[in-house]
Short mmCIF file of C-alpha atoms in Angstrom, two decimals:
data_model
loop_
_atom_site.label_atom_id
_atom_site.label_comp_id
_atom_site.label_asym_id
_atom_site.label_seq_id
_atom_site.Cartn_x
_atom_site.Cartn_y
_atom_site.Cartn_z
CA MET A 130 86.78 99.14 107.95
CA ARG A 131 87.12 102.37 105.99
CA VAL A 132 89.47 105.19 106.89
CA PRO A 133 87.66 108.56 106.75
CA GLU A 134 88.32 110.71 103.73
CA GLN A 135 91.14 113.09 104.47
CA PRO A 136 90.63 116.86 104.28
CA PRO A 137 92.78 118.91 101.92
CA ALA A 138 96.18 119.44 103.49
CA ARG A 139 99.35 121.34 102.75
CA GLN A 140 101.46 119.20 100.47
CA ALA A 141 104.93 118.27 101.65
CA LYS A 142 107.43 119.05 98.94
CA VAL A 143 108.97 115.90 97.51
CA GLU A 144 111.36 116.07 94.59
CA LEU A 145 110.01 113.88 91.79
CA GLU A 146 112.03 115.01 88.79
CA PRO A 147 114.28 112.50 87.01
CA THR A 148 117.96 113.23 87.61
CA ASP A 149 121.21 111.31 87.33
CA ARG A 150 120.67 110.04 90.89
CA SER A 151 116.88 109.91 90.85
CA GLY A 152 115.62 108.13 93.95
CA ALA A 153 119.05 107.57 95.51
CA GLU A 154 118.17 109.32 98.76
CA LEU A 155 115.71 107.90 101.29
CA PHE A 156 112.80 110.22 102.08
CA ARG A 157 111.68 110.27 105.73
CA VAL A 158 109.31 112.30 107.91
CA LEU A 159 109.30 110.66 111.35
CA ARG A 160 112.22 111.29 113.70
CA SER A 161 113.62 108.95 116.32
CA ASP A 162 111.84 110.84 119.13
CA GLY A 163 108.42 110.34 117.50
CA SER A 164 108.14 113.86 116.14
CA ALA A 165 107.60 114.72 112.47
CA ASP A 166 109.98 116.84 110.42
CA PRO A 167 107.97 120.04 109.86
CA ALA A 168 109.56 120.55 106.45
CA THR A 169 108.21 117.25 105.12
CA ASP A 170 105.22 116.48 107.37
CA PRO A 171 102.11 115.81 105.20
CA LYS A 172 99.91 117.16 108.02
CA VAL A 173 97.55 114.21 108.42
CA GLY A 174 94.95 114.91 111.12
CA SER A 175 95.14 113.02 114.42
CA LYS A 176 91.72 111.44 113.78
CA ASP A 177 92.89 109.95 110.49
CA LEU A 178 96.19 108.86 112.05
CA GLY A 179 94.24 107.09 114.77
CA SER A 180 92.08 105.31 112.19
CA LEU A 181 95.16 104.28 110.25
CA TYR A 182 96.80 102.95 113.40
CA ARG A 183 93.72 100.88 114.24
CA LEU A 184 93.69 99.47 110.73
CA MET A 185 97.39 98.63 110.98
CA LEU A 186 96.70 96.81 114.25
CA LEU A 187 93.81 94.94 112.61
CA ASN A 188 96.06 94.02 109.67
CA ARG A 189 98.73 92.69 112.05
CA ALA A 190 96.18 90.74 114.10
CA LEU A 191 94.79 89.29 110.86
CA ASP A 192 98.24 88.09 109.79
CA GLU A 193 98.99 86.52 113.15
CA ARG A 194 95.63 84.77 113.52
CA MET A 195 95.53 83.45 109.95
CA THR A 196 99.06 82.09 110.26
CA THR A 197 97.94 80.21 113.37
CA LEU A 198 94.86 78.82 111.59
CA GLN A 199 96.99 77.67 108.68
CA ARG A 200 99.37 75.87 111.03
CA GLN A 201 96.34 74.16 112.57
CA GLY A 202 95.14 73.01 109.15
CA ARG A 203 92.00 75.14 109.25
CA ILE A 204 92.92 77.19 106.17
CA GLY A 205 95.23 76.06 103.41
CA PHE A 206 97.50 79.04 102.76
CA TYR A 207 98.20 82.57 103.86
CA ILE A 208 100.52 85.37 102.79
CA GLY A 209 100.92 88.33 105.13
CA SER A 210 102.47 91.77 105.32
CA VAL A 211 104.09 91.94 108.77
CA GLY A 212 106.49 94.88 108.73
CA GLU A 213 105.12 96.28 105.47
CA GLU A 214 101.85 97.77 106.70
CA ALA A 215 102.92 101.42 106.41
CA SER A 216 103.93 101.15 102.75
CA ILE A 217 100.58 99.54 101.90
CA LEU A 218 98.15 101.52 104.03
CA GLY A 219 99.93 104.85 103.72
CA SER A 220 99.72 104.76 99.94
CA ALA A 221 96.16 103.40 99.84
CA PHE A 222 95.07 106.21 102.19
CA VAL A 223 95.83 108.79 99.49
CA MET A 224 93.63 107.14 96.88
CA ARG A 225 90.09 108.49 96.35
CA PRO A 226 86.96 106.36 95.80
CA ASN A 227 87.15 106.85 92.01
CA ASP A 228 90.78 105.70 91.89
CA TRP A 229 91.80 102.09 91.28
CA ILE A 230 93.98 99.71 93.30
CA PHE A 231 95.89 96.89 91.59
CA PRO A 232 97.27 94.73 94.42
CA ALA A 233 99.93 92.06 94.37
CA TYR A 234 99.06 89.60 97.15
CA ARG A 235 99.98 91.32 100.43
CA GLU A 236 97.61 94.28 100.22
CA HIS A 237 94.75 92.88 102.33
CA GLY A 238 94.79 95.99 104.51
CA ALA A 239 94.26 98.20 101.47
CA THR A 240 91.29 96.07 100.40
CA LEU A 241 89.72 96.36 103.85
CA MET A 242 90.37 100.11 103.78
CA ARG A 243 88.48 100.29 100.49
CA GLY A 244 85.41 98.82 102.17
CA MET A 245 85.56 95.04 101.76
CA PRO A 246 83.77 93.48 104.77
CA LEU A 247 86.14 91.42 106.91
CA PRO A 248 83.93 88.27 106.74
CA ARG A 249 83.98 88.50 102.93
CA PHE A 250 87.78 88.50 102.96
CA LEU A 251 87.94 85.63 105.44
CA ALA A 252 85.52 83.54 103.37
CA ASN A 253 88.09 83.56 100.57
CA LEU A 254 90.63 82.02 102.95
CA PHE A 255 88.27 79.26 104.07
CA GLY A 256 86.92 78.75 100.54
CA ASN A 257 83.48 77.86 101.87
CA GLU A 258 79.88 78.57 100.86
CA LEU A 259 80.19 82.19 102.00
CA ASP A 260 82.94 82.83 99.47
CA PRO A 261 81.46 84.53 96.35
CA ILE A 262 84.28 82.93 94.33
CA ARG A 263 83.16 79.52 95.73
CA GLY A 264 86.63 78.43 96.73
CA ARG A 265 88.02 78.60 93.19
CA GLN A 266 90.62 81.31 93.78
CA MET A 267 93.80 80.99 95.80
CA PRO A 268 93.53 82.35 99.33
CA CYS A 269 94.70 85.97 99.68
CA HIS A 270 93.82 86.70 96.05
CA GLU A 271 90.78 88.84 96.75
CA ALA A 272 89.02 91.37 94.56
CA TRP A 273 86.55 94.08 95.56
CA GLU A 274 84.81 95.78 92.65
CA PRO A 275 82.76 98.24 94.77
CA GLY A 276 86.03 99.64 96.11
CA HIS A 277 87.83 99.57 92.75
CA VAL A 278 90.24 96.83 93.87
CA ALA A 279 91.22 94.59 90.96
CA SER A 280 91.73 90.85 91.38
CA SER A 281 95.13 89.69 92.60
CA SER A 282 97.15 87.28 90.49
CA SER A 283 100.03 85.01 91.51
CA PRO A 284 102.30 85.62 88.47
CA LEU A 285 104.50 88.59 89.28
CA ALA A 286 103.81 92.03 87.77
CA THR A 287 100.92 90.99 85.51
CA GLN A 288 98.86 93.74 87.15
CA LEU A 289 101.21 96.52 86.04
CA PRO A 290 100.07 96.70 82.38
CA HIS A 291 96.47 96.56 83.64
CA ALA A 292 97.07 99.53 85.94
CA VAL A 293 98.71 101.39 83.08
CA GLY A 294 95.69 100.66 80.89
CA VAL A 295 93.35 102.16 83.47
CA GLY A 296 95.63 105.17 83.92
CA TRP A 297 95.92 105.70 80.18
CA ALA A 298 92.16 105.33 79.65
CA ALA A 299 91.55 108.00 82.28
CA ARG A 300 93.90 110.35 80.43
CA LEU A 301 92.21 109.67 77.08
CA LYS A 302 88.77 110.32 78.58
CA GLY A 303 89.85 113.51 80.31
CA ARG A 304 89.17 112.06 83.76
CA ASP A 305 91.37 112.52 86.81
CA ASP A 306 91.20 108.87 87.96
CA VAL A 307 94.53 107.43 89.12
CA ALA A 308 95.60 103.78 89.27
CA LEU A 309 97.93 102.51 92.00
CA ALA A 310 99.83 99.28 91.30
CA TYR A 311 101.61 97.36 94.07
CA PHE A 312 104.44 94.91 93.51
CA GLY A 313 107.61 93.62 95.17
CA ASP A 314 111.28 93.89 94.36
CA GLY A 315 111.24 90.52 92.59
CA ALA A 316 108.67 91.84 90.12
CA THR A 317 111.18 94.40 88.81
CA SER A 318 112.94 91.54 86.99
CA THR A 319 109.88 90.67 84.90
CA HIS A 320 108.94 91.71 81.39
CA ASP A 321 105.64 93.18 82.61
CA PHE A 322 107.57 95.65 84.77
CA HIS A 323 109.38 96.86 81.66
CA THR A 324 106.22 96.84 79.56
CA GLY A 325 104.21 98.73 82.15
CA LEU A 326 106.76 101.44 82.91
CA ASN A 327 107.72 101.90 79.27
CA PHE A 328 104.11 102.33 78.13
CA ALA A 329 103.34 104.62 81.07
CA GLY A 330 106.35 106.77 80.26
CA VAL A 331 105.52 107.13 76.58
CA PHE A 332 101.80 107.82 77.02
CA LYS A 333 101.86 109.60 80.40
CA ALA A 334 99.46 107.16 82.02
CA GLN A 335 97.88 108.33 85.27
CA THR A 336 99.47 105.49 87.20
CA ILE A 337 101.50 105.17 90.39
CA PHE A 338 103.91 102.24 90.62
CA LEU A 339 104.60 101.33 94.25
CA CYS A 340 107.37 98.79 94.73
CA ARG A 341 107.50 97.28 98.20
CA ASN A 342 111.22 96.60 98.34
CA ASN A 343 111.14 94.15 101.24
CA GLN A 344 114.66 92.89 100.41
CA TRP A 345 113.60 89.34 99.51
CA ALA A 346 111.79 87.69 96.59
CA ILE A 347 110.99 84.46 98.43
CA SER A 348 114.62 83.28 98.96
CA VAL A 349 116.32 85.60 96.46
CA PRO A 350 117.96 88.63 98.13
CA LEU A 351 117.89 92.04 96.50
CA SER A 352 121.62 91.80 95.80
CA ALA A 353 120.92 88.83 93.51
CA GLN A 354 117.92 90.57 91.94
CA THR A 355 119.58 93.63 90.44
CA ALA A 356 122.94 95.38 90.07
CA SER A 357 121.17 98.74 90.02
CA GLU A 358 122.08 101.23 92.75
CA THR A 359 118.41 101.42 93.73
CA LEU A 360 115.11 100.26 92.27
CA ALA A 361 113.77 103.81 92.06
CA ILE A 362 116.59 104.82 89.74
CA LYS A 363 115.26 102.39 87.12
CA ALA A 364 112.47 104.90 86.45
CA ARG A 365 114.85 107.22 84.64
CA ALA A 366 115.26 104.79 81.74
CA TYR A 367 111.52 105.13 81.08
CA GLY A 368 111.40 108.90 81.41
CA LEU A 369 109.66 108.71 84.78
CA PRO A 370 110.54 110.22 88.15
CA GLY A 371 111.58 107.74 90.80
CA VAL A 372 111.59 108.36 94.53
CA ARG A 373 112.91 106.21 97.35
CA VAL A 374 110.98 106.41 100.61
CA ASP A 375 111.25 104.80 104.04
CA GLY A 376 108.48 102.24 103.66
CA ASN A 377 108.11 101.87 107.44
CA ASP A 378 107.42 105.60 107.88
CA LEU A 379 103.68 106.00 107.33
CA LEU A 380 103.84 109.78 107.01
CA ALA A 381 106.68 109.62 104.49
CA VAL A 382 104.73 107.15 102.36
CA ILE A 383 101.66 109.39 102.47
CA ALA A 384 103.69 112.48 101.51
CA VAL A 385 105.38 110.80 98.54
CA THR A 386 102.18 109.15 97.30
CA ARG A 387 100.32 112.46 97.49
CA GLN A 388 102.90 114.09 95.25
CA ALA A 389 102.77 111.20 92.78
CA HIS A 390 98.97 111.32 92.83
CA GLU A 391 98.91 115.06 92.17
CA ARG A 392 101.40 114.60 89.35
CA ALA A 393 99.30 111.85 87.74
CA ARG A 394 95.94 113.58 87.89
CA SER A 395 97.41 116.86 86.60
CA GLY A 396 98.51 115.15 83.39
CA GLN A 397 102.23 114.86 84.13
CA GLY A 398 102.25 111.07 84.04
CA ALA A 399 103.38 108.15 86.15
CA THR A 400 105.79 107.86 89.08
CA LEU A 401 107.81 104.93 90.45
CA ILE A 402 107.97 104.80 94.26
CA GLU A 403 110.42 102.44 95.93
CA ALA A 404 109.20 101.86 99.49
CA VAL A 405 112.20 100.46 101.34
CA THR A 406 110.91 98.03 103.97
CA TYR A 407 111.50 94.46 105.13
CA ARG A 408 109.63 91.18 104.98
CA VAL A 409 109.83 90.17 108.64
CA LYS A 410 108.16 86.77 108.23
CA GLY A 411 108.42 84.14 105.50
CA HIS A 412 107.22 84.77 101.98
CA SER A 413 104.07 82.85 102.91
CA THR A 414 103.01 80.09 105.27
CA SER A 415 104.67 77.68 102.81
CA ASP A 416 108.10 79.26 103.38
CA ASP A 417 110.68 78.99 106.18
CA PRO A 418 113.07 81.97 105.94
CA ARG A 419 115.49 80.38 108.43
CA ALA A 420 116.70 78.25 105.54
CA TYR A 421 118.26 81.23 103.75
CA ARG A 422 118.73 84.16 106.16
CA LYS A 423 119.98 84.74 109.70
CA ASP A 424 117.88 86.08 112.56
CA ASP A 425 120.36 88.89 113.22
CA GLU A 426 119.44 90.34 109.80
CA VAL A 427 115.86 90.76 110.98
CA GLU A 428 116.57 92.38 114.36
CA PRO A 429 117.40 95.93 113.15
CA TRP A 430 114.15 96.03 111.17
CA LEU A 431 112.08 95.03 114.20
CA ARG A 432 113.26 98.21 115.92
CA ARG A 433 111.77 100.16 113.00
CA ASP A 434 108.49 98.26 112.95
CA PRO A 435 105.94 100.58 111.27
CA LEU A 436 103.47 100.07 114.12
CA VAL A 437 106.13 101.08 116.65
CA LEU A 438 107.04 104.21 114.66
CA LEU A 439 103.43 105.33 114.32
CA ARG A 440 102.65 104.55 117.96
CA GLN A 441 105.62 106.70 119.04
CA HIS A 442 104.29 109.53 116.89
CA LEU A 443 100.78 109.27 118.34
CA VAL A 444 102.20 109.28 121.86
CA HIS A 445 104.31 112.31 120.92
CA LEU A 446 101.16 114.08 119.71
CA GLY A 447 99.43 113.27 123.00
CA VAL A 448 96.57 111.34 121.39
CA LEU A 449 97.52 107.82 122.56
CA THR A 450 98.46 106.37 125.95
CA GLY A 451 99.90 102.99 126.81
CA ALA A 452 96.61 101.80 128.27
CA GLU A 453 94.69 102.94 125.19
CA ASP A 454 97.18 101.14 122.97
CA GLU A 455 96.68 97.87 124.86
CA THR A 456 92.92 98.24 124.51
CA LEU A 457 93.17 98.86 120.76
CA ARG A 458 95.36 95.79 120.30
CA ALA A 459 92.98 93.60 122.26
CA GLN A 460 90.02 94.92 120.26
CA ALA A 461 91.77 94.18 116.95
CA GLU A 462 92.62 90.64 118.02
CA GLU A 463 89.08 90.00 119.24
CA GLU A 464 87.55 91.37 116.03
CA ILE A 465 89.64 88.99 113.94
CA ARG A 466 89.06 86.01 116.21
CA THR A 467 85.29 86.53 116.35
CA ALA A 468 84.89 87.07 112.61
CA ALA A 469 87.04 84.05 111.73
CA ALA A 470 85.14 81.79 114.12
CA GLN A 471 81.83 82.84 112.58
CA VAL A 472 82.97 82.39 108.97
CA GLU A 473 84.56 79.03 109.73
CA LYS A 474 81.16 77.60 110.70
CA ALA A 475 79.93 77.71 107.10
CA GLY A 476 79.93 74.54 105.04
CA PRO A 477 81.69 73.88 101.73
CA PRO A 478 80.30 75.22 98.45
CA ALA A 479 77.46 73.11 97.07
CA LEU A 480 78.65 70.42 94.67
CA GLU A 481 76.44 71.71 91.86
CA SER A 482 78.22 75.06 92.01
CA LEU A 483 81.18 73.33 90.38
CA PHE A 484 79.29 73.52 87.08
CA GLU A 485 78.13 77.11 87.40
CA ASP A 486 79.72 80.41 86.35
CA VAL A 487 81.20 78.86 83.21
CA PHE A 488 78.45 79.47 80.64
CA ALA A 489 75.52 81.90 80.76
CA LYS A 490 73.31 78.87 80.07
CA ILE A 491 74.65 75.48 81.13
CA PRO A 492 75.00 73.27 78.00
CA TRP A 493 73.56 69.78 77.84
CA HIS A 494 76.82 67.92 78.40
CA LEU A 495 77.50 69.81 81.63
CA GLU A 496 73.91 69.21 82.72
CA GLU A 497 74.53 65.47 82.29
CA GLN A 498 77.82 65.66 84.19
CA ARG A 499 76.18 67.59 87.01
CA ALA A 500 73.35 65.07 87.30
CA GLU A 501 75.84 62.20 87.37
CA ALA A 502 77.99 63.91 90.01
CA LEU A 503 75.00 64.67 92.22
CA SER A 504 73.73 61.11 91.86
CA ALA A 505 77.12 59.66 92.77
CA SER A 506 77.43 61.95 95.79
CA ARG A 507 74.21 60.70 97.41
CA PRO A 508 74.74 58.08 100.13
CA THR A 509 73.88 54.54 99.07
CA ARG A 510 71.58 52.54 101.38
CA LEU A 511 73.06 49.21 102.38
CA GLU A 512 70.54 46.32 102.36
#
């Protein structure tokens, strides 16, 4: 599912200059009554907002269905983005086809927005014969070259230097390509975070760093992650602007990312965006957050669910009714259920594929191993 390209719009003014308290304030657009602050509204058309809402619903339905399938033993692992959809999809919406996305491992919605077919994504989760990676990559670690989405990697922040390299190369070549790198609050404690931001600051790489500050790095709370006042303020040490945005406010994320994008492609360099949000579910299906946090911590964030905020805004604009919303939700759930059922029917990758994609021409010793494996896998007739 691809969101239509947005038309040029008046840019909301967001302060992106490094100061002593860079990024200390939280940037918002949506008000409690569903209206948008006219001073900061990025003026996204109702058609695009509707497409974004449908994609957010699809993303949520995907997370819920895949979690169920994992619990049933039908897929091995899943990592979702419940509560973080606005920070992911709002920022990805700003990126053009020639720009690059460097995801962490929760940005499935961004990958679908960039054109990856849903069955292709699901095949990675099942690891079956429909999976182009042939079941060799961890689930939820997709890549989509046609949409300029780089491969995900489990080690934290390793994608940041890569995104800086793409942003720097664009600057050297005189191109206006921009790279967007996603990561979580836990990644800010890694050496690649320092390496990436330092290099980007020195060489003015055309890169946007988007930190999804969801308050938890698996079981480590933000308070045990850093003594810094905010994560955005860390940008100042690297000579970069840092901005702190309400990560559940889709319009605010779009406004801030647009400004960072304009800054990058105009040769002014990189920006660090701290999208303040919350990881509503566990880190992954392998995690039980009840072991380290209380339910009453989650409740306030549920009231600011990004889907709820955007739905209120669409209702305020008069482009969505309650009945239409129920229909859209049912359609999203059915699309996920139908696609998953179809992909699940496929068999496992062929045994001989285990020996492929290693050498351009399979050497003799692997040929022998393949022949032996295939011979051993054939059923033996009992006399």
